């Protein structure tokens, strides 16, 4: 893929590559798609990659959980982390002025014009409230008679919808919109979810914030284009938008891809992450499906089909080139009851109970791993798993994250599990943190471990999560950095290091990363640092790298 | 004055009003300008207003200080303040949903489109860093050969200036500009003051941020116009810019007024406050003046002259119509030594020592009071005293503020003097707070008493102080509100109440306040509240007013 991926697209892209049509894939009895190179490989059950079994996974998970609750191991990790924090403080005291001098020497480069990627932002909340409000008002003014909704057997125009909820364009304000989550959502993720409904009305969410509705998501596409245009003119801000595939039906992928491709929602500043909500229990109790395997099939089968034959889902093939990975989302603080001593396989998971976090993540991991191996062999882009993890709920989610994930979102509960925190440090697993979001939902700003993690050298980036609910200004990502700088007293160098982390964690192509961070950016330590691009002084890079090597050598 | 004041100006304004030419003013032996209605009044020493003497002032100040350190009085005030805070919390718990419902009912009105005044912002730091950087770069590109500085007997072009500090336009970045005050200025007001120098170079400050320089402040005027244009397009944001009169020479006023008038720096969104730096000691030690009286003369004589005869300083007369008051500025944390048992009068204050805060404020208060009485009689606008007070240093500054001032800036030290805090509450003296500024200089954000003051019902507004040094986004005032909302968990109603306070505290004309807050806005309590304009529910206004009446009745 060249540097221009994303700027344009071509239907010719979706022709199958020559001579690679003898691949076979099938769902095994454990609901993991296996890929075979030819029928003979399939018959002898030699898949291209051996995926660890569910049993292996749970054994590993138990092992990690055991270690992370072991007293001496905890003490050891806690001490190392304290040492790392102290070491950084000492480093800063001794090198502060050198760092400032170094970054001043870099011509034409400062925090505002280093690249930063918003590593965790939900697409349906990617605009700020003023923007959404303005958009709704302009639609009310310009096309009140457009049919926008089919409900209860009736077609409704935009005017009729607003009449039904007793509002005019003039009445609308940020207050009536009521999508800010600041004062009444603390520890109430359920309430926060309702904040996605403008004016508390699910029909407005349906019309303005959904891709698959009566108007085929046209409004959401239009506002998305406006946000894209703002991003492109900002030049230095990129996003990885998270957008939902529910796994309710097998058509979802094609519909979503058609929405993106038909509306030409491509931009060099934008990549996509697929978020899969953990809602099996909802589908099951509404009679929509029999067992958990159906979710897996709906989420993954089209991906294997399109990998085998791009012409089978031409638009999906194009869209996937801009997809960088997967997320798993829901309220982590929901209680997870363990009914089974041993979890049944997905095909037999037919009770109304939702599988636990670990089970969901395992099956996403297993299927993505299988898919990636195949795609890599074919020369296609691959996907990483970057789920919400450790925002709330059971700390064992973090052990799952450690075993299965490229990086995670939130991770604030790592503060309670020193050993896992230390492992995250050693492995430099990315953590996309959103302290403003946490502040509204789970943890007040001053208690957020973000600054500590950063000082200790964990691979932290800053992200907005939901600008629509949490931001006040027109520049949500800058607002996120700004508050962090003010409250945590981050220096300009710290901010640039956070920005650099965000680029490294992101799924943007290596070619782009090279352009943004320097051609040698995948090398470790000082070698990979180009201060003229990153504005991070070499001494900082060196300190981080040598410290990490020291810990690894321990 | 009509609603259009500020939008335009007319030289005919400066003709003297008919039949009012027999006024006389003169500086008395105590360095307070006295105004007499005719020579006979002067001869019999019957000024239009009797100003309390310096001795009276210090006796009152002693009395207030004595009470504020009296044990039982402290306990009493502390208890009342705790009670007020508890009462507000109870009120909020009981009325939260009612308030939200009330503010949703207001059509077309939310936090973003209620008027808010930045009640404390220094003009020479009114632009954000990106803006200043862009401006400097564009000047370097477009007019490098313009002569901008005369120094050491040589005329220098902009190019030569940059060559002398070894920089090109391309080199410049926010880092080289180095005007952010976040990490290295805590408890270092001296260092903070140096942050006013771009690239640490006083010559750049001279060229770009001064009104009285070789290019007659043209660059600063140009960038001011750009900021004004941003403000006007925001529509709902107003500023009261603080700009310096030093009292070093008698020409300062005319020069400043000419700068404003000649550059047409008028806007309905802008009013001016005059800040007088307390730098007598600097002028004295450089041999610039003999005694403190000269500062008073330089600051006040032109104002009395122009009030007597507008044609004597025509531009000053026009400028003064957009001036709302005075500020007194310097590092409050400087030690104030008390050398004298009894302070000498200004004419005899001829040592190198700077007079203390109280002395400075008294002479500003006394002369402004005299001037105001006269101007009111003539139908001219009057001035209020709104100094920096209680940002650091001796708490007795706050007692001075209580005795002499319409409102103050900062006031964070009120947290240490419960009795004065309670008096500020009872008198509803305005406090323009800037927690982000304090966070960088004197007090971390979480310890700032702003949220407590607000809950207790003190008359608090939010202001930016120095966007150039403290803000990260393009909307510094919204950033200030945003951080406060996030960290202090202010509700939308709280934010609107803060915005309403800022309008009330401001010096904008009553006619404008009526347009922004409702025609009845000067009435107390619910009567003066127009929820359709202020977006503050009546129940909140009622609660505040009844609580205040209750305390006053105590």
mmCIF file with all atom_site columns, N, CA and C in Angstrom, chain B residues 6 55 77 111 122 141 175 183 206 208 235 258 318 450 456 473 492 534:
data_model
loop_
_atom_site.group_PDB
_atom_site.id
_atom_site.type_symbol
_atom_site.label_atom_id
_atom_site.label_alt_id
_atom_site.label_comp_id
_atom_site.label_asym_id
_atom_site.label_entity_id
_atom_site.label_seq_id
_atom_site.pdbx_PDB_ins_code
_atom_site.Cartn_x
_atom_site.Cartn_y
_atom_site.Cartn_z
_atom_site.occupancy
_atom_site.B_iso_or_equiv
_atom_site.pdbx_formal_charge
_atom_site.auth_seq_id
_atom_site.auth_comp_id
_atom_site.auth_asym_id
_atom_site.auth_atom_id
_atom_site.pdbx_PDB_model_num
ATOM 1  N N  . UNK B 1 6   ? -18.766 52.612 21.345 1.00 0.00 ? 6   UNK B N  1
ATOM 2  C CA . UNK B 1 6   ? -17.728 51.628 21.073 1.00 0.00 ? 6   UNK B CA 1
ATOM 3  C C  . UNK B 1 6   ? -17.701 51.214 19.633 1.00 0.00 ? 6   UNK B C  1
ATOM 4  N N  . UNK B 1 55  ? -5.181  58.860 56.958 1.00 0.00 ? 55  UNK B N  1
ATOM 5  C CA . UNK B 1 55  ? -5.272  58.441 58.340 1.00 0.00 ? 55  UNK B CA 1
ATOM 6  C C  . UNK B 1 55  ? -6.574  57.678 58.602 1.00 0.00 ? 55  UNK B C  1
ATOM 7  N N  . UNK B 1 77  ? -17.546 33.419 61.268 1.00 0.00 ? 77  UNK B N  1
ATOM 8  C CA . UNK B 1 77  ? -17.536 33.494 59.800 1.00 0.00 ? 77  UNK B CA 1
ATOM 9  C C  . UNK B 1 77  ? -17.336 32.115 59.195 1.00 0.00 ? 77  UNK B C  1
ATOM 10 N N  . UNK B 1 111 ? -25.347 27.291 27.351 1.00 0.00 ? 111 UNK B N  1
ATOM 11 C CA . UNK B 1 111 ? -24.113 27.915 27.841 1.00 0.00 ? 111 UNK B CA 1
ATOM 12 C C  . UNK B 1 111 ? -23.367 28.658 26.740 1.00 0.00 ? 111 UNK B C  1
ATOM 13 N N  . UNK B 1 122 ? -5.192  40.502 30.429 1.00 0.00 ? 122 UNK B N  1
ATOM 14 C CA . UNK B 1 122 ? -4.214  41.529 30.087 1.00 0.00 ? 122 UNK B CA 1
ATOM 15 C C  . UNK B 1 122 ? -4.097  41.648 28.583 1.00 0.00 ? 122 UNK B C  1
ATOM 16 N N  . UNK B 1 141 ? 7.714   37.419 6.737  1.00 0.00 ? 141 UNK B N  1
ATOM 17 C CA . UNK B 1 141 ? 7.627   37.096 5.326  1.00 0.00 ? 141 UNK B CA 1
ATOM 18 C C  . UNK B 1 141 ? 7.304   38.320 4.497  1.00 0.00 ? 141 UNK B C  1
ATOM 19 N N  . UNK B 1 175 ? 7.814   26.452 20.863 1.00 0.00 ? 175 UNK B N  1
ATOM 20 C CA . UNK B 1 175 ? 8.909   26.165 21.802 1.00 0.00 ? 175 UNK B CA 1
ATOM 21 C C  . UNK B 1 175 ? 9.923   27.296 21.853 1.00 0.00 ? 175 UNK B C  1
ATOM 22 N N  . UNK B 1 183 ? 5.236   24.821 33.581 1.00 0.00 ? 183 UNK B N  1
ATOM 23 C CA . UNK B 1 183 ? 6.023   23.925 34.410 1.00 0.00 ? 183 UNK B CA 1
ATOM 24 C C  . UNK B 1 183 ? 7.085   24.646 35.229 1.00 0.00 ? 183 UNK B C  1
ATOM 25 N N  . UNK B 1 206 ? 9.178   44.362 22.727 1.00 0.00 ? 206 UNK B N  1
ATOM 26 C CA . UNK B 1 206 ? 9.129   45.787 22.375 1.00 0.00 ? 206 UNK B CA 1
ATOM 27 C C  . UNK B 1 206 ? 8.447   45.991 21.011 1.00 0.00 ? 206 UNK B C  1
ATOM 28 N N  . UNK B 1 208 ? 6.523   43.749 19.157 1.00 0.00 ? 208 UNK B N  1
ATOM 29 C CA . UNK B 1 208 ? 5.220   43.152 18.872 1.00 0.00 ? 208 UNK B CA 1
ATOM 30 C C  . UNK B 1 208 ? 4.167   43.378 19.949 1.00 0.00 ? 208 UNK B C  1
ATOM 31 N N  . UNK B 1 235 ? -19.525 36.446 18.884 1.00 0.00 ? 235 UNK B N  1
ATOM 32 C CA . UNK B 1 235 ? -20.754 37.147 19.270 1.00 0.00 ? 235 UNK B CA 1
ATOM 33 C C  . UNK B 1 235 ? -21.022 37.158 20.785 1.00 0.00 ? 235 UNK B C  1
ATOM 34 N N  . UNK B 1 258 ? -4.098  57.929 21.742 1.00 0.00 ? 258 UNK B N  1
ATOM 35 C CA . UNK B 1 258 ? -3.878  58.083 20.305 1.00 0.00 ? 258 UNK B CA 1
ATOM 36 C C  . UNK B 1 258 ? -3.727  56.717 19.643 1.00 0.00 ? 258 UNK B C  1
ATOM 37 N N  . UNK B 1 318 ? -12.113 60.638 24.033 1.00 0.00 ? 318 UNK B N  1
ATOM 38 C CA . UNK B 1 318 ? -12.824 59.565 23.319 1.00 0.00 ? 318 UNK B CA 1
ATOM 39 C C  . UNK B 1 318 ? -12.480 58.199 23.919 1.00 0.00 ? 318 UNK B C  1
ATOM 40 N N  . UNK B 1 450 ? -12.058 28.289 44.140 1.00 0.00 ? 450 UNK B N  1
ATOM 41 C CA . UNK B 1 450 ? -13.082 28.807 43.232 1.00 0.00 ? 450 UNK B CA 1
ATOM 42 C C  . UNK B 1 450 ? -14.427 28.084 43.381 1.00 0.00 ? 450 UNK B C  1
ATOM 43 N N  . UNK B 1 456 ? -20.731 28.669 47.972 1.00 0.00 ? 456 UNK B N  1
ATOM 44 C CA . UNK B 1 456 ? -21.143 29.479 49.115 1.00 0.00 ? 456 UNK B CA 1
ATOM 45 C C  . UNK B 1 456 ? -21.903 30.724 48.687 1.00 0.00 ? 456 UNK B C  1
ATOM 46 N N  . UNK B 1 473 ? -5.941  26.090 23.656 1.00 0.00 ? 473 UNK B N  1
ATOM 47 C CA . UNK B 1 473 ? -6.866  26.039 22.529 1.00 0.00 ? 473 UNK B CA 1
ATOM 48 C C  . UNK B 1 473 ? -7.067  27.425 21.931 1.00 0.00 ? 473 UNK B C  1
ATOM 49 N N  . UNK B 1 492 ? -24.391 22.628 33.876 1.00 0.00 ? 492 UNK B N  1
ATOM 50 C CA . UNK B 1 492 ? -24.664 23.647 32.857 1.00 0.00 ? 492 UNK B CA 1
ATOM 51 C C  . UNK B 1 492 ? -25.259 24.896 33.518 1.00 0.00 ? 492 UNK B C  1
ATOM 52 N N  . UNK B 1 534 ? -30.536 34.739 30.465 1.00 0.00 ? 534 UNK B N  1
ATOM 53 C CA . UNK B 1 534 ? -29.392 34.278 31.248 1.00 0.00 ? 534 UNK B CA 1
ATOM 54 C C  . UNK B 1 534 ? -29.275 32.760 31.263 1.00 0.00 ? 534 UNK B C  1
#
